[in-house]
mmCIF file of C-alpha atoms in Angstrom:
data_model
loop_
_atom_site.group_PDB
_atom_site.id
_atom_site.type_symbol
_atom_site.label_atom_id
_atom_site.label_comp_id
_atom_site.label_asym_id
_atom_site.label_seq_id
_atom_site.Cartn_x
_atom_site.Cartn_y
_atom_site.Cartn_z
ATOM 1 C CA MET A 1 111.145 109.327 90.201
ATOM 2 C CA PRO A 2 113.787 108.646 86.493
ATOM 3 C CA ALA A 3 113.229 111.562 84.310
ATOM 4 C CA GLU A 4 111.502 108.740 81.622
ATOM 5 C CA LEU A 5 109.156 107.828 84.073
ATOM 6 C CA GLU A 6 108.166 111.484 84.679
ATOM 7 C CA ALA A 7 107.622 111.773 81.138
ATOM 8 C CA ALA A 8 105.793 108.826 80.590
ATOM 9 C CA LEU A 9 103.552 109.570 83.047
ATOM 10 C CA ALA A 10 102.966 113.585 82.377
ATOM 11 C CA ALA A 11 102.098 112.812 78.875
ATOM 12 C CA ARG A 12 99.429 110.795 80.128
ATOM 13 C CA GLY A 13 97.872 113.904 81.724
ATOM 14 C CA ALA A 14 99.439 113.104 85.224
ATOM 15 C CA VAL A 15 99.770 116.212 87.597
ATOM 16 C CA LEU A 16 102.980 115.257 89.252
ATOM 17 C CA ALA A 17 103.780 116.538 93.079
ATOM 18 C CA LEU A 18 105.815 115.582 95.638
ATOM 19 C CA PHE A 19 104.669 112.845 98.118
ATOM 20 C CA GLU A 20 106.883 111.438 100.741
ATOM 21 C CA ALA A 21 109.457 113.708 99.272
ATOM 22 C CA LEU A 22 109.039 111.495 95.830
ATOM 23 C CA THR A 23 107.430 112.757 92.631
ATOM 24 C CA LEU A 24 104.054 111.196 91.940
ATOM 25 C CA PRO A 25 101.395 111.147 89.875
ATOM 26 C CA ALA A 26 99.004 113.488 92.785
ATOM 27 C CA HIS A 27 95.993 112.955 90.112
ATOM 28 C CA PHE A 28 95.131 112.495 86.277
ATOM 29 C CA GLY A 29 92.571 115.865 86.036
ATOM 30 C CA ASP A 30 89.532 114.222 88.247
ATOM 31 C CA PRO A 31 90.292 112.791 91.735
ATOM 32 C CA ALA A 32 86.717 111.998 92.337
ATOM 33 C CA ARG A 33 86.285 109.893 88.936
ATOM 34 C CA GLU A 34 89.752 108.018 90.047
ATOM 35 C CA TRP A 35 88.562 107.428 93.243
ATOM 36 C CA ARG A 36 85.260 105.620 91.955
ATOM 37 C CA ALA A 37 87.078 103.480 89.335
ATOM 38 C CA ALA A 38 88.877 101.792 92.107
ATOM 39 C CA ARG A 39 85.656 101.411 93.963
ATOM 40 C CA GLU A 40 83.666 100.266 91.218
ATOM 41 C CA GLY A 41 85.826 99.054 88.114
ATOM 42 C CA ALA A 42 89.689 99.399 87.928
ATOM 43 C CA ALA A 43 91.917 102.184 89.111
ATOM 44 C CA VAL A 44 95.199 102.330 87.153
ATOM 45 C CA ILE A 45 97.844 103.635 89.608
ATOM 46 C CA ALA A 46 101.542 104.106 88.682
ATOM 47 C CA ALA A 47 103.410 101.567 91.080
ATOM 48 C CA THR A 48 106.655 103.846 91.117
ATOM 49 C CA TYR A 49 105.806 104.436 94.542
ATOM 50 C CA ARG A 50 107.087 101.159 95.390
ATOM 51 C CA GLN A 51 110.826 99.498 95.320
ATOM 52 C CA LEU A 52 112.125 95.403 95.101
ATOM 53 C CA ILE A 53 115.111 94.936 96.550
ATOM 54 C CA ALA A 54 116.815 91.446 96.135
ATOM 55 C CA ALA A 55 118.214 89.480 98.851
ATOM 56 C CA THR A 56 120.324 86.596 97.564
ATOM 57 C CA GLY A 57 123.281 84.508 98.902
ATOM 58 C CA GLY A 58 123.129 80.755 100.532
ATOM 59 C CA ASP A 59 121.991 82.627 103.665
ATOM 60 C CA ARG A 60 119.018 84.882 102.642
ATOM 61 C CA ILE A 61 116.539 82.677 103.875
ATOM 62 C CA ASP A 62 117.978 82.060 107.362
ATOM 63 C CA PHE A 63 118.863 85.432 107.772
ATOM 64 C CA LEU A 64 115.193 86.763 106.796
ATOM 65 C CA GLN A 65 114.193 84.472 108.985
ATOM 66 C CA GLY A 66 115.334 85.643 111.872
ATOM 67 C CA MET A 67 115.108 89.653 110.929
ATOM 68 C CA LEU A 68 110.734 89.800 109.958
ATOM 69 C CA SER A 69 107.894 88.829 111.990
ATOM 70 C CA ASN A 70 106.571 86.426 109.435
ATOM 71 C CA ASP A 71 107.368 83.262 108.284
ATOM 72 C CA VAL A 72 109.476 83.379 105.259
ATOM 73 C CA LYS A 73 111.396 80.060 105.500
ATOM 74 C CA ALA A 74 107.602 78.332 104.830
ATOM 75 C CA LEU A 75 107.660 80.606 101.285
ATOM 76 C CA VAL A 76 107.906 78.193 97.733
ATOM 77 C CA ASP A 77 108.771 79.643 94.364
ATOM 78 C CA GLY A 78 105.668 81.607 93.298
ATOM 79 C CA GLN A 79 104.239 82.414 97.163
ATOM 80 C CA GLY A 80 104.461 85.480 99.082
ATOM 81 C CA VAL A 81 103.890 86.517 102.780
ATOM 82 C CA TYR A 82 103.479 90.195 104.165
ATOM 83 C CA ALA A 83 105.980 91.037 106.917
ATOM 84 C CA ALA A 84 107.687 93.832 109.105
ATOM 85 C CA VAL A 85 110.546 94.623 110.220
ATOM 86 C CA LEU A 86 110.575 95.478 113.963
ATOM 87 C CA ASP A 87 113.612 96.679 116.535
ATOM 88 C CA GLN A 88 114.383 94.981 119.824
ATOM 89 C CA THR A 89 111.405 96.917 121.432
ATOM 90 C CA GLY A 90 108.755 95.827 118.971
ATOM 91 C CA LYS A 91 108.376 99.204 117.238
ATOM 92 C CA VAL A 92 107.857 99.011 113.423
ATOM 93 C CA ALA A 93 110.704 100.442 110.679
ATOM 94 C CA THR A 94 108.444 99.448 107.804
ATOM 95 C CA ASP A 95 106.095 96.684 106.660
ATOM 96 C CA LEU A 96 107.002 94.919 103.375
ATOM 97 C CA ARG A 97 106.167 92.304 100.873
ATOM 98 C CA VAL A 98 108.355 89.218 100.136
ATOM 99 C CA TYR A 99 108.382 87.158 97.113
ATOM 100 C CA ALA A 100 110.110 84.061 97.004
ATOM 101 C CA GLU A 101 111.851 82.724 93.852
ATOM 102 C CA PRO A 102 114.237 79.871 93.252
ATOM 103 C CA GLN A 103 117.759 81.656 93.793
ATOM 104 C CA ARG A 104 116.364 84.756 95.448
ATOM 105 C CA LEU A 105 113.702 86.815 98.035
ATOM 106 C CA LEU A 106 112.295 89.687 96.829
ATOM 107 C CA LEU A 107 111.375 92.564 99.319
ATOM 108 C CA ASP A 108 108.416 94.743 98.030
ATOM 109 C CA VAL A 109 108.457 97.879 100.323
ATOM 110 C CA VAL A 110 107.128 101.614 99.691
ATOM 111 C CA ALA A 111 110.054 103.920 98.584
ATOM 112 C CA TRP A 112 110.291 106.481 101.247
ATOM 113 C CA ARG A 113 110.895 103.299 103.389
ATOM 114 C CA ALA A 114 113.425 101.239 101.387
ATOM 115 C CA ALA A 115 116.612 102.893 102.165
ATOM 116 C CA LEU A 116 115.673 102.369 106.156
ATOM 117 C CA LEU A 117 115.004 98.804 105.342
ATOM 118 C CA ARG A 118 118.203 98.098 103.664
ATOM 119 C CA GLU A 119 120.193 99.952 106.671
ATOM 120 C CA ARG A 120 118.150 97.529 109.427
ATOM 121 C CA LEU A 121 119.026 94.580 107.656
ATOM 122 C CA GLU A 122 122.421 95.467 106.817
ATOM 123 C CA LYS A 123 123.076 96.464 110.409
ATOM 124 C CA TYR A 124 122.765 92.670 111.026
ATOM 125 C CA LEU A 125 124.518 91.420 108.572
ATOM 126 C CA VAL A 126 128.053 89.719 110.087
ATOM 127 C CA ALA A 127 129.428 86.731 108.159
ATOM 128 C CA ASP A 128 126.151 85.777 106.705
ATOM 129 C CA ASP A 129 126.302 85.237 102.980
ATOM 130 C CA VAL A 130 123.543 87.461 101.814
ATOM 131 C CA GLU A 131 123.364 90.802 99.215
ATOM 132 C CA LEU A 132 120.734 93.247 99.409
ATOM 133 C CA GLU A 133 120.322 95.498 96.066
ATOM 134 C CA PRO A 134 117.687 97.429 94.726
ATOM 135 C CA LEU A 135 116.359 95.911 91.362
ATOM 136 C CA VAL A 136 116.917 98.405 88.259
ATOM 137 C CA ASP A 137 115.823 96.488 85.652
ATOM 138 C CA GLU A 138 112.414 95.211 87.464
ATOM 139 C CA ILE A 139 110.403 97.593 89.268
ATOM 140 C CA PRO A 140 107.053 98.012 90.122
ATOM 141 C CA LEU A 141 105.074 99.687 87.556
ATOM 142 C CA VAL A 142 101.360 99.535 88.102
ATOM 143 C CA GLN A 143 98.998 98.871 90.523
ATOM 144 C CA LEU A 144 95.686 97.665 89.261
ATOM 145 C CA GLU A 145 93.003 98.300 92.463
ATOM 146 C CA GLY A 146 89.175 97.630 92.449
ATOM 147 C CA PRO A 147 86.826 94.743 91.532
ATOM 148 C CA LEU A 148 87.513 94.969 88.172
ATOM 149 C CA ALA A 149 91.416 94.888 88.299
ATOM 150 C CA ALA A 150 92.121 91.079 87.853
ATOM 151 C CA ALA A 151 89.670 91.140 84.310
ATOM 152 C CA VAL A 152 91.803 94.248 83.613
ATOM 153 C CA ALA A 153 94.971 92.655 84.093
ATOM 154 C CA ARG A 154 94.253 89.969 82.159
ATOM 155 C CA GLU A 155 93.267 91.405 79.054
ATOM 156 C CA ALA A 156 96.063 93.897 78.823
ATOM 157 C CA LEU A 157 98.292 90.870 79.329
ATOM 158 C CA GLY A 158 96.672 88.527 77.236
ATOM 159 C CA LEU A 159 96.211 86.097 80.271
ATOM 160 C CA ASP A 160 93.588 83.335 80.661
ATOM 161 C CA ALA A 161 94.234 83.573 84.869
ATOM 162 C CA LEU A 162 96.321 85.037 87.320
ATOM 163 C CA PRO A 163 97.637 83.695 90.722
ATOM 164 C CA VAL A 164 94.628 83.545 92.922
ATOM 165 C CA GLU A 165 96.359 83.671 96.909
ATOM 166 C CA PRO A 166 97.292 86.547 98.232
ATOM 167 C CA LEU A 167 100.754 87.853 97.231
ATOM 168 C CA ALA A 168 101.232 85.109 94.826
ATOM 169 C CA HIS A 169 103.129 85.464 92.000
ATOM 170 C CA ALA A 170 103.629 84.817 88.353
ATOM 171 C CA ARG A 171 105.811 85.447 85.131
ATOM 172 C CA ALA A 172 103.772 86.958 82.137
ATOM 173 C CA SER A 173 105.187 88.914 78.978
ATOM 174 C CA PHE A 174 104.287 92.122 77.554
ATOM 175 C CA GLN A 175 105.602 93.374 74.375
ATOM 176 C CA GLY A 176 108.739 91.510 74.767
ATOM 177 C CA ALA A 177 109.665 91.689 78.020
ATOM 178 C CA ALA A 178 109.271 89.640 81.149
ATOM 179 C CA VAL A 179 106.373 90.982 83.834
ATOM 180 C CA ARG A 180 106.008 89.683 87.160
ATOM 181 C CA VAL A 181 101.733 89.541 88.304
ATOM 182 C CA VAL A 182 101.175 90.037 92.130
ATOM 183 C CA ARG A 183 98.028 89.411 93.451
ATOM 184 C CA ALA A 184 98.562 92.327 95.702
ATOM 185 C CA SER A 185 96.131 95.774 96.829
ATOM 186 C CA GLU A 186 97.212 98.701 98.881
ATOM 187 C CA VAL A 187 93.781 98.884 100.537
ATOM 188 C CA TRP A 188 93.608 94.822 101.374
ATOM 189 C CA ARG A 189 90.857 94.315 98.891
ATOM 190 C CA GLN A 190 90.946 93.392 95.165
ATOM 191 C CA GLY A 191 94.278 94.421 93.149
ATOM 192 C CA VAL A 192 96.793 93.217 91.235
ATOM 193 C CA LEU A 193 100.798 94.501 90.761
ATOM 194 C CA LEU A 194 102.551 94.409 87.712
ATOM 195 C CA CYS A 195 106.262 94.798 87.854
ATOM 196 C CA GLY A 196 109.034 94.598 85.046
ATOM 197 C CA PRO A 197 111.467 96.766 82.814
ATOM 198 C CA PRO A 198 110.717 100.634 83.472
ATOM 199 C CA ALA A 199 110.727 101.069 79.799
ATOM 200 C CA ARG A 200 107.553 99.350 79.535
ATOM 201 C CA LEU A 201 105.507 101.541 82.323
ATOM 202 C CA GLY A 202 103.714 103.545 79.178
ATOM 203 C CA GLY A 203 103.211 100.896 77.341
ATOM 204 C CA LEU A 204 101.534 98.874 80.509
ATOM 205 C CA LEU A 205 99.492 101.996 81.893
ATOM 206 C CA ASP A 206 97.981 102.379 78.346
ATOM 207 C CA ALA A 207 97.032 98.679 77.909
ATOM 208 C CA CYS A 208 95.223 98.519 81.143
ATOM 209 C CA CYS A 209 93.180 101.587 79.952
ATOM 210 C CA GLU A 210 92.758 99.821 76.601
ATOM 211 C CA ALA A 211 91.157 96.957 78.949
ATOM 212 C CA GLY A 212 88.959 99.158 80.955
ATOM 213 C CA GLY A 213 90.875 100.817 83.560
ATOM 214 C CA THR A 214 90.979 104.590 84.809
ATOM 215 C CA LEU A 215 94.305 106.338 85.444
ATOM 216 C CA ALA A 216 94.524 107.301 89.247
ATOM 217 C CA GLY A 217 96.996 109.328 90.838
ATOM 218 C CA MET A 218 97.991 109.099 94.861
ATOM 219 C CA GLN A 219 95.332 111.601 95.687
ATOM 220 C CA ALA A 220 92.885 108.902 95.377
ATOM 221 C CA LEU A 221 94.914 105.997 96.867
ATOM 222 C CA ASP A 222 95.814 108.092 100.022
ATOM 223 C CA ALA A 223 91.982 108.397 100.165
ATOM 224 C CA LEU A 224 90.981 104.998 99.611
ATOM 225 C CA ARG A 225 93.772 103.183 102.018
ATOM 226 C CA ILE A 226 92.660 105.859 104.880
ATOM 227 C CA GLU A 227 88.976 104.366 104.366
ATOM 228 C CA ALA A 228 90.123 101.180 104.492
ATOM 229 C CA GLY A 229 92.122 101.510 107.635
ATOM 230 C CA VAL A 230 95.496 100.598 106.153
ATOM 231 C CA ALA A 231 98.601 101.861 108.009
ATOM 232 C CA TRP A 232 101.479 103.202 105.725
ATOM 233 C CA PRO A 233 105.088 103.321 107.243
ATOM 234 C CA GLY A 234 106.736 106.812 108.017
ATOM 235 C CA ARG A 235 102.678 107.785 108.047
ATOM 236 C CA ASP A 236 100.770 105.899 110.589
ATOM 237 C CA MET A 237 103.720 103.335 111.972
ATOM 238 C CA ASP A 238 107.257 104.218 112.555
ATOM 239 C CA ASP A 239 109.712 103.718 115.261
ATOM 240 C CA SER A 240 107.273 104.960 117.984
ATOM 241 C CA THR A 241 104.357 102.384 117.439
ATOM 242 C CA LEU A 242 104.254 98.825 118.078
ATOM 243 C CA ILE A 243 103.268 96.296 115.338
ATOM 244 C CA MET A 244 100.084 95.189 117.574
ATOM 245 C CA GLU A 245 99.007 98.916 117.589
ATOM 246 C CA THR A 246 99.117 99.226 114.015
ATOM 247 C CA GLY A 247 96.032 96.616 113.018
ATOM 248 C CA ARG A 248 98.766 94.721 110.759
ATOM 249 C CA GLU A 249 98.671 91.622 112.549
ATOM 250 C CA ALA A 250 98.567 89.844 109.643
ATOM 251 C CA ALA A 251 102.547 90.787 109.532
ATOM 252 C CA VAL A 252 103.289 88.610 112.547
ATOM 253 C CA SER A 253 103.336 84.612 112.910
ATOM 254 C CA PHE A 254 103.343 83.259 116.334
ATOM 255 C CA ASN A 255 104.674 80.270 115.238
ATOM 256 C CA LYS A 256 108.098 80.375 113.259
ATOM 257 C CA GLY A 257 110.078 80.985 116.452
ATOM 258 C CA CYS A 258 112.908 83.596 117.352
ATOM 259 C CA TYR A 259 113.002 87.009 115.212
ATOM 260 C CA LEU A 260 114.043 90.377 116.333
ATOM 261 C CA GLY A 261 111.358 92.270 118.562
ATOM 262 C CA GLN A 262 109.451 88.654 119.016
ATOM 263 C CA GLU A 263 109.767 88.604 122.982
ATOM 264 C CA VAL A 264 107.925 91.668 122.974
ATOM 265 C CA VAL A 265 105.359 90.893 120.425
ATOM 266 C CA GLU A 266 104.536 87.752 122.555
ATOM 267 C CA ARG A 267 104.248 89.687 125.818
ATOM 268 C CA ILE A 268 101.555 91.790 124.325
ATOM 269 C CA ALA A 269 99.972 88.974 122.989
ATOM 270 C CA ALA A 270 99.767 87.261 126.045
ATOM 271 C CA ARG A 271 98.718 90.404 127.804
ATOM 272 C CA GLY A 272 95.685 90.335 125.437
ATOM 273 C CA HIS A 273 95.682 94.165 124.634
ATOM 274 C CA VAL A 274 98.025 97.017 123.840
ATOM 275 C CA ASN A 275 97.270 100.360 125.466
ATOM 276 C CA ARG A 276 96.464 102.315 122.381
ATOM 277 C CA ARG A 277 95.719 101.731 118.622
ATOM 278 C CA LEU A 278 95.500 102.759 115.205
ATOM 279 C CA SER A 279 91.486 104.217 115.122
ATOM 280 C CA GLY A 280 89.165 105.975 112.907
ATOM 281 C CA LEU A 281 87.953 109.463 113.429
ATOM 282 C CA GLN A 282 84.970 111.264 111.467
ATOM 283 C CA LEU A 283 85.742 115.213 111.897
ATOM 284 C CA ASP A 284 82.849 117.581 112.312
ATOM 285 C CA ALA A 285 85.119 120.484 110.680
ATOM 286 C CA ASP A 286 86.106 120.732 107.326
ATOM 287 C CA ALA A 287 89.444 121.547 107.542
ATOM 288 C CA LEU A 288 92.185 118.531 108.193
ATOM 289 C CA PRO A 289 94.313 118.255 111.126
ATOM 290 C CA ALA A 290 98.030 117.850 110.604
ATOM 291 C CA PRO A 291 99.850 115.000 111.728
ATOM 292 C CA ARG A 292 100.352 114.733 115.057
ATOM 293 C CA THR A 293 97.582 116.903 115.896
ATOM 294 C CA PRO A 294 96.930 115.893 119.448
ATOM 295 C CA VAL A 295 93.526 114.142 120.517
ATOM 296 C CA LEU A 296 91.897 115.349 123.419
ATOM 297 C CA ALA A 297 89.191 114.193 125.710
ATOM 298 C CA ASP A 298 87.907 116.533 128.767
ATOM 299 C CA GLY A 299 91.023 118.312 127.743
ATOM 300 C CA ARG A 300 93.485 115.603 128.073
ATOM 301 C CA GLU A 301 95.463 114.186 125.684
ATOM 302 C CA VAL A 302 94.801 110.606 124.530
ATOM 303 C CA GLY A 303 96.240 110.280 121.023
ATOM 304 C CA TYR A 304 97.715 111.924 118.421
ATOM 305 C CA VAL A 305 96.483 112.079 114.257
ATOM 306 C CA THR A 306 98.579 110.008 111.608
ATOM 307 C CA SER A 307 96.519 111.002 108.599
ATOM 308 C CA ALA A 308 93.500 112.808 107.338
ATOM 309 C CA THR A 309 91.818 113.186 104.135
ATOM 310 C CA HIS A 310 88.409 114.327 102.840
ATOM 311 C CA SER A 311 86.464 110.983 102.254
ATOM 312 C CA PRO A 312 84.551 110.954 98.781
ATOM 313 C CA LEU A 313 82.688 107.570 100.574
ATOM 314 C CA LEU A 314 81.651 109.509 103.610
ATOM 315 C CA GLY A 315 81.544 113.060 102.273
ATOM 316 C CA ARG A 316 83.568 114.638 105.049
ATOM 317 C CA GLY A 317 86.826 114.735 106.441
ATOM 318 C CA ILE A 318 88.190 111.609 108.540
ATOM 319 C CA ALA A 319 91.385 110.962 109.977
ATOM 320 C CA LEU A 320 93.488 107.784 111.379
ATOM 321 C CA ALA A 321 94.841 108.169 114.867
ATOM 322 C CA TYR A 322 95.983 106.819 117.734
ATOM 323 C CA ILE A 323 94.015 106.650 120.714
ATOM 324 C CA HIS A 324 94.179 105.090 124.017
ATOM 325 C CA ARG A 325 92.189 102.209 124.830
ATOM 326 C CA ARG A 326 89.993 103.766 127.330
ATOM 327 C CA HIS A 327 88.459 106.336 124.565
ATOM 328 C CA TRP A 328 88.786 104.033 121.216
ATOM 329 C CA ALA A 329 84.925 102.731 121.130
ATOM 330 C CA PRO A 330 83.185 103.309 118.805
ATOM 331 C CA GLY A 331 80.829 106.723 118.935
ATOM 332 C CA GLU A 332 83.289 108.421 121.539
ATOM 333 C CA ARG A 333 83.351 112.052 121.116
ATOM 334 C CA LEU A 334 86.873 113.654 121.379
ATOM 335 C CA ARG A 335 88.188 116.840 120.397
ATOM 336 C CA VAL A 336 91.006 117.088 117.439
ATOM 337 C CA GLY A 337 92.665 120.677 117.293
ATOM 338 C CA ASP A 338 89.683 123.049 117.431
ATOM 339 C CA ALA A 339 86.798 120.843 116.097
ATOM 340 C CA ASP A 340 85.095 117.828 117.846
ATOM 341 C CA ALA A 341 84.849 114.320 116.204
ATOM 342 C CA THR A 342 84.069 110.882 116.682
ATOM 343 C CA VAL A 343 85.513 107.547 116.619
ATOM 344 C CA VAL A 344 84.494 105.103 114.049
ATOM 345 C CA ALA A 345 85.790 101.403 113.829
ATOM 346 C CA LEU A 346 87.764 100.831 111.295
ATOM 347 C CA PRO A 347 87.835 99.957 108.157
ATOM 348 C CA PHE A 348 85.587 103.288 107.662
ATOM 349 C CA ASP A 349 83.683 101.055 105.088
ATOM 350 C CA ARG A 350 82.770 97.990 106.249
ATOM 351 C CA ALA A 351 80.569 97.152 103.733
ATOM 352 C CA PRO A 352 81.703 94.165 101.255
ATOM 353 C CA ILE A 353 82.968 94.988 97.755
ATOM 354 C CA GLU A 354 81.732 92.515 95.333
ATOM 355 C CA GLU A 355 84.837 90.863 93.693
ATOM 356 C CA ASP A 356 85.640 89.471 90.173
ATOM 357 C CA SER A 357 85.376 85.742 90.790
ATOM 358 C CA GLU A 358 87.386 84.947 87.684
ATOM 359 C CA ALA A 359 91.122 84.504 88.734
#
């Protein structure tokens, strides 16, 4: 993270720490309060853990249509779609969001997979008129999460309405600078992403807090997304996992035609199941298992942990894990490290959260 962004966050009380080799706000003094804000109000999270890559050139749409798992050719200006980059065996390099503009497509990816995303795409560029460049004058700045996220965004930006459909985006102005407003959530609930010039980070954080939001860090966000059963690339999905194992089927179009990894995806869809899938574990012990800790049934390995956290929602440790289909039924008792655990259907929180009804 550039020094000026770190300074802006530190000046507002951020406790900075490494997260996936990135320096990010771990918390702002009270992780439990920050978690509650996302559940009951609006959490204001620095979105510098994401990166935008611009795809330009006359062949950008056709090229990405053949590389991504979802339909980008159908997008018009202001629309977006969730997608993934797979390899030829259907394994996941990363997921991403795609935002359509008249002269370019913007690829929105977690920052720790941005270099890999470019590498995988550029590997297949031969004579295509396509350029892929990270944006430096527009970056993800603020992620708002919670039932009041839209209301806070409207107040902070002085807007009457926001985009309504998932990943729809529109332009607004803040302190004389252009800002992109995206209907996006890290936990697949109510969220708004604000992108703009790096120099506007501090001002946007302040404006969102003045509008009723609460500053929150990655510790709260990680707990929220694990409770929501949301897999993150590099943590819960990678080159060892099939897209159909991750629970991210929303990234796949079954009608668009050929793309990298399609044959494997279609074969699995025809078979009707995968042999393992991302599942939830409710832990009996206080200690959290490390990633790749084996999950055992009667002493035999039937899966492994990918992420774990102390859940404020349940008041105990929980984990995401890939578990074989013979053992993924909710209620199954398994062993994780030296402790017992119970399989839980994802998401851990299955009760609906009332959403801001106004766009």
